[in-house]
Structure formats: C-alpha cells, structure tokens
PDB file of C-alpha atoms in Angstrom:
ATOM      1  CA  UNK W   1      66.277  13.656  68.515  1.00  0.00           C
ATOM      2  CA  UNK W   2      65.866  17.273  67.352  1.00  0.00           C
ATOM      3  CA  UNK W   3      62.446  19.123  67.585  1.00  0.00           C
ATOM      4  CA  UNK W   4      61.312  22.371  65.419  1.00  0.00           C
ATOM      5  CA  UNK W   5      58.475  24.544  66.007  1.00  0.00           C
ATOM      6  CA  UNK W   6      58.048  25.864  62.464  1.00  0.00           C
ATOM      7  CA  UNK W   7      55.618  29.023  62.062  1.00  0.00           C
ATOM      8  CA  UNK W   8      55.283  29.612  58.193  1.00  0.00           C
ATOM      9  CA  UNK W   9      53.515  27.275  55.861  1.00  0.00           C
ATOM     10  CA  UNK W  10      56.174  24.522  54.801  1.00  0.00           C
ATOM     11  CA  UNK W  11      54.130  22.744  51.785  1.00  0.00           C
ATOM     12  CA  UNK W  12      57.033  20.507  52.088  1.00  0.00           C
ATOM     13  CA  UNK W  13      56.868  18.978  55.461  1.00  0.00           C
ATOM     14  CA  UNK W  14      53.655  18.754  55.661  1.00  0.00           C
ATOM     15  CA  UNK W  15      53.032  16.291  52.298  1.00  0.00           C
ATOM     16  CA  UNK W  16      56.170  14.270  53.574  1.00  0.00           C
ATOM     17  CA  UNK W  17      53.511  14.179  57.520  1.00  0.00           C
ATOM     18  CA  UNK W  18      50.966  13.359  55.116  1.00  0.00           C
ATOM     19  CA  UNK W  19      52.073  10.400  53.012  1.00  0.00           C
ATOM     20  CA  UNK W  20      53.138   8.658  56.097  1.00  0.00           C
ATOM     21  CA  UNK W  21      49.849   8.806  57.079  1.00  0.00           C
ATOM     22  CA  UNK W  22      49.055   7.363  53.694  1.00  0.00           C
ATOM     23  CA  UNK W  23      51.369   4.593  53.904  1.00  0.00           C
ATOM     24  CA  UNK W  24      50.076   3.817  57.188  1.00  0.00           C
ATOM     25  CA  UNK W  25      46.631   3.869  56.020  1.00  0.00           C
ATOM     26  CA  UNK W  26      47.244   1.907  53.099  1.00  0.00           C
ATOM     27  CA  UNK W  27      48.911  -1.328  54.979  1.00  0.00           C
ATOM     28  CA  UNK W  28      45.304  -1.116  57.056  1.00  0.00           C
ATOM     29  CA  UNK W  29      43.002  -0.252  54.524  1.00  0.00           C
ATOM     30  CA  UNK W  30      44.469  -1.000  51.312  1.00  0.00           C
ATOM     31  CA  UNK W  31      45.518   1.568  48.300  1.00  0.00           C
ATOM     32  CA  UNK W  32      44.076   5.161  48.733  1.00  0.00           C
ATOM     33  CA  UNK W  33      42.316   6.441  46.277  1.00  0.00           C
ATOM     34  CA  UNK W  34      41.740  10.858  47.962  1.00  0.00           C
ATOM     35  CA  UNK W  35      41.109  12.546  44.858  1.00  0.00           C
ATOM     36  CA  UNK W  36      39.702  16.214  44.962  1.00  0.00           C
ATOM     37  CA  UNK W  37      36.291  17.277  44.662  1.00  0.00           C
ATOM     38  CA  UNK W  38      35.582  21.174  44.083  1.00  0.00           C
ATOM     39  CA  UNK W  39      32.534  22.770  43.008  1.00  0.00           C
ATOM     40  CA  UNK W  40      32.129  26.603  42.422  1.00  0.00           C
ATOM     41  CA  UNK W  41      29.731  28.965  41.054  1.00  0.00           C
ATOM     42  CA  UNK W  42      30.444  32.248  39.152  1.00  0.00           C
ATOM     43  CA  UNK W  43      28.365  35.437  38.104  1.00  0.00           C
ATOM     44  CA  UNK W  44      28.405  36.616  34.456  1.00  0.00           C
ATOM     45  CA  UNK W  45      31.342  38.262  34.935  1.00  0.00           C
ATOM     46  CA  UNK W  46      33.020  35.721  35.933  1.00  0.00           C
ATOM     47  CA  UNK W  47      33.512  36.701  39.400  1.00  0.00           C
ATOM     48  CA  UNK W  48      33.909  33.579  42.040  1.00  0.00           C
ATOM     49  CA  UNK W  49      30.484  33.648  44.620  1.00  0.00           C
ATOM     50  CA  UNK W  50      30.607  30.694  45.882  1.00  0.00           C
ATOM     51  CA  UNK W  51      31.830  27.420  46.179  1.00  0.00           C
ATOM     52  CA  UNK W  52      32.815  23.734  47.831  1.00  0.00           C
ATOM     53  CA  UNK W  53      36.249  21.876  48.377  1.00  0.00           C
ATOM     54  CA  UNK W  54      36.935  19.057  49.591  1.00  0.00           C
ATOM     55  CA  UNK W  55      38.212  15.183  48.835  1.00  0.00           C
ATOM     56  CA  UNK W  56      36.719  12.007  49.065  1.00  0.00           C
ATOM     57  CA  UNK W  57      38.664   8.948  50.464  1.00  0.00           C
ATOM     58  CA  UNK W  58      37.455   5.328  51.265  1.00  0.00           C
ATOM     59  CA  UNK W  59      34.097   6.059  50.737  1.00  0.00           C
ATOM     60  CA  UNK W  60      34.117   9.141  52.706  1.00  0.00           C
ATOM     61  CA  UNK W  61      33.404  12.710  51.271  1.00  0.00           C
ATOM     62  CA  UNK W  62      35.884  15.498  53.421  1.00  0.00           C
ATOM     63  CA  UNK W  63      34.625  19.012  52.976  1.00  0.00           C
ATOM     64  CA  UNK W  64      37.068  21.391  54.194  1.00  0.00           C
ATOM     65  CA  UNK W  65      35.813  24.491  52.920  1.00  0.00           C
ATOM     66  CA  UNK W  66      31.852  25.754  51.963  1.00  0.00           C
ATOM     67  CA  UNK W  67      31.724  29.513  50.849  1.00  0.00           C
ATOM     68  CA  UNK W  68      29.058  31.937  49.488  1.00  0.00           C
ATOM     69  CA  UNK W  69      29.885  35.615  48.701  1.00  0.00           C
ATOM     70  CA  UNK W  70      27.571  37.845  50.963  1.00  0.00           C
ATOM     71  CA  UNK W  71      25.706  39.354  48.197  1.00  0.00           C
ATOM     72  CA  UNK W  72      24.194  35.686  47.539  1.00  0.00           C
ATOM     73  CA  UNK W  73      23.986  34.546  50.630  1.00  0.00           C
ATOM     74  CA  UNK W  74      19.930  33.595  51.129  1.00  0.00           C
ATOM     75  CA  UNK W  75      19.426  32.583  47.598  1.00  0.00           C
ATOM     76  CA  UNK W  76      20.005  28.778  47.285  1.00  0.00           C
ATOM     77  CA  UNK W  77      23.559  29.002  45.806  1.00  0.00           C
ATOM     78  CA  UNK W  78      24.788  27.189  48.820  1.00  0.00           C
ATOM     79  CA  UNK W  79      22.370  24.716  48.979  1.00  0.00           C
ATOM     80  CA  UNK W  80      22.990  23.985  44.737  1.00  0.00           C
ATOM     81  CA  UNK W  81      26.357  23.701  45.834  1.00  0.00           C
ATOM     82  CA  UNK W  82      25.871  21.448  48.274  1.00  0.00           C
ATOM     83  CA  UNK W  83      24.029  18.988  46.174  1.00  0.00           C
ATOM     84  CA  UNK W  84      26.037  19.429  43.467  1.00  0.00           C
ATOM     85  CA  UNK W  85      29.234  18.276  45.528  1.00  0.00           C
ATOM     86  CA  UNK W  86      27.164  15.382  47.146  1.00  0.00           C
ATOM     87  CA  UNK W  87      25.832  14.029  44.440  1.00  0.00           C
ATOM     88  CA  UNK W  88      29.603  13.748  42.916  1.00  0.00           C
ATOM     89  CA  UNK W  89      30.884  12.099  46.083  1.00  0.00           C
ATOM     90  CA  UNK W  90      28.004   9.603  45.697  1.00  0.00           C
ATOM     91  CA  UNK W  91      29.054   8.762  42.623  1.00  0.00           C
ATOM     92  CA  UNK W  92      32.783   8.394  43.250  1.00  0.00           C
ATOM     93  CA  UNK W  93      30.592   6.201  46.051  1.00  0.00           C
ATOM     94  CA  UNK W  94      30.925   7.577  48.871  1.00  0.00           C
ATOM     95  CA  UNK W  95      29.067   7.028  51.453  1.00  0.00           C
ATOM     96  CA  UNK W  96      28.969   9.393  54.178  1.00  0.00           C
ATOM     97  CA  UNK W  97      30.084  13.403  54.412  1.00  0.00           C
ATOM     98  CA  UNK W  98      31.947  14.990  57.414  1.00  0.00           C
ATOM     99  CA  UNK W  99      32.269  18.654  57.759  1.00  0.00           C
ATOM    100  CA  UNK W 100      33.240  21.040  60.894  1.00  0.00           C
ATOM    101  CA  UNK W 101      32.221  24.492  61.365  1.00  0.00           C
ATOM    102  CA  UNK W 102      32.354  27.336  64.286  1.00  0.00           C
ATOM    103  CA  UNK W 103      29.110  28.020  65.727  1.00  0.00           C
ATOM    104  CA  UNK W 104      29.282  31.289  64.776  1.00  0.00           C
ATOM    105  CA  UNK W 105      29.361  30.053  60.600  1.00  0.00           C
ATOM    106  CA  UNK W 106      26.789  27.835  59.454  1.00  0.00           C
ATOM    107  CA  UNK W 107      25.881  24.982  61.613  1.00  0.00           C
ATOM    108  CA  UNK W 108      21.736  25.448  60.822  1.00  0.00           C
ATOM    109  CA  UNK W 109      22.957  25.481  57.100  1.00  0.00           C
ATOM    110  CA  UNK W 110      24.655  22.225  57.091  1.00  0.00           C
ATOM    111  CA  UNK W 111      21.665  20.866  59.214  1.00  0.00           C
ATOM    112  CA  UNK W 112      19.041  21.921  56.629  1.00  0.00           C
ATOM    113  CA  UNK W 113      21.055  19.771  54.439  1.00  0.00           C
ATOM    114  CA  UNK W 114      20.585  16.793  56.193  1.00  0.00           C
ATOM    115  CA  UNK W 115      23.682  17.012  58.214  1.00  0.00           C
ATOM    116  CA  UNK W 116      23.926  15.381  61.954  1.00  0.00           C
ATOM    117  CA  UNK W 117      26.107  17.564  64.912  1.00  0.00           C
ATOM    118  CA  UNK W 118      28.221  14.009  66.165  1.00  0.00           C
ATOM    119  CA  UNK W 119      30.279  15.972  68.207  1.00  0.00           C
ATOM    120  CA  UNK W 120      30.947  19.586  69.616  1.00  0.00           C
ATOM    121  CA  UNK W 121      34.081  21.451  71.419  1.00  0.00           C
ATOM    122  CA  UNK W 122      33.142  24.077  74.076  1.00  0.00           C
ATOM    123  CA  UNK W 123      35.422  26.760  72.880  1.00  0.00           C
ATOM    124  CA  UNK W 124      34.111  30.026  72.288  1.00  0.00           C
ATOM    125  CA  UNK W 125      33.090  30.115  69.377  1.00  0.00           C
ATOM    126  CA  UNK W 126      32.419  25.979  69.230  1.00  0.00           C
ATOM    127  CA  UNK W 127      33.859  23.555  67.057  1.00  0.00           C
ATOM    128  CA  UNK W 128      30.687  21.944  65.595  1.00  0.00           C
ATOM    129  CA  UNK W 129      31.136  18.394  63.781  1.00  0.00           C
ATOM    130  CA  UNK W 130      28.638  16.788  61.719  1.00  0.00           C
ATOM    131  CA  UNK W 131      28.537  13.732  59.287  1.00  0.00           C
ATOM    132  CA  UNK W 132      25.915  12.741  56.774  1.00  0.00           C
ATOM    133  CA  UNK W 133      25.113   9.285  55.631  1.00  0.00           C
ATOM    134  CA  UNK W 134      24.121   8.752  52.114  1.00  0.00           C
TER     135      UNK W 134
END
C-alpha cells in the first residue's frame, strides 16, 4: 500500500473517488440520476451579478455555491435566485435542499428563505448547516 498527499487540483482522481461513491450508492439506492442545476443573473451588459450552483440527487437539491455581486446585494436578486433554483429542484422533484455556509456569509439569508440550521461546527468562523423541506 502506497499513500500520496497530493496538493494541486487533480480533476482526475477525484471523479475516479467520486464514481466509487456512485457505484456504491447505486447498489443501495439504485441508478443515480445528479444532474446540475445553475441559475445566474446578468446586468445589461452582460456582466455576471449573481448566481446559484448546485445538483440535485435522489430527491435532494445540493447547493454548493450562492453568490451576489456587492453592488446588488440588498435588492432581492438573491432571494429571485433562490426561488428560481428551488422551484427547478422541485420539479426535477426534489424534496428537500441542504446548503452550508460560514457564519460570517449568509446564514440569516438562507433562514429568511425558509432554511433550518440542523447542525453547526464551532470553528471560528462556524460551519453553519441547514436543510429545507419542500
């Protein structure tokens, strides 16, 4: 047995990590069916202010990333966002969304969209989890 600490980004090895995952998954749960969700706003010039990633996956909606470009902050782009990304994931039917933040980003944000803390870690800044049930 051989171990490597690798400290670049190796696209590579980590899709090979995570299809064994999948394979595992899939003798448990059946075939998976992650397919990316993304929703993004631009200005008139075409500039990128804003936007949500994520995937959904047996019936569950990932976000991994929520962004709004400071000048729009405070206007309701994130919350159209938001929606606009749940309501997708609702009809790929999913039923619940999971996100993770720092305390210092946007927990209150994801709470004002109807998003529960399940779980924290004490590390400064915390690791906030929350999970919303459609």
């Amino acid at each position: 047995m051989k171990f490597e600490v690798i400290h670049e980004e190796n696209n590579a090895i980590v899709d090979a990590l995570v299809d064994g995952v999948r394979q595992f998954n899939a003798g448990l749960l059946g075939p998976e069916k992650s397919v990316p969700l993304t929703v993004i706003a631009r200005d008139e010039n075409g500039k990128l202010i804003g936007g949500v990633g994520g995937r959904t996956i047996y019936k569950n909606f990932l976000i991994n990333v929520v962004w709004v470009d400071d000048q729009t902050r405070g206007t309701g782009l994130g919350h159209k966002l938001m929606a606009l990304a749940e309501a997708e994931a609702k009809q790929r039917g999913c039923l619940v969304a999971q996100v993770d933040t720092l305390s210092i980003q946007a927990p209150v944000f994801y709470e004002k969209q109807g998003f529960e803390i399940i779980g924290t870690v004490t590390t400064t800044p915390q690791r906030i989890f929350l999970m919303k049930k459609y």
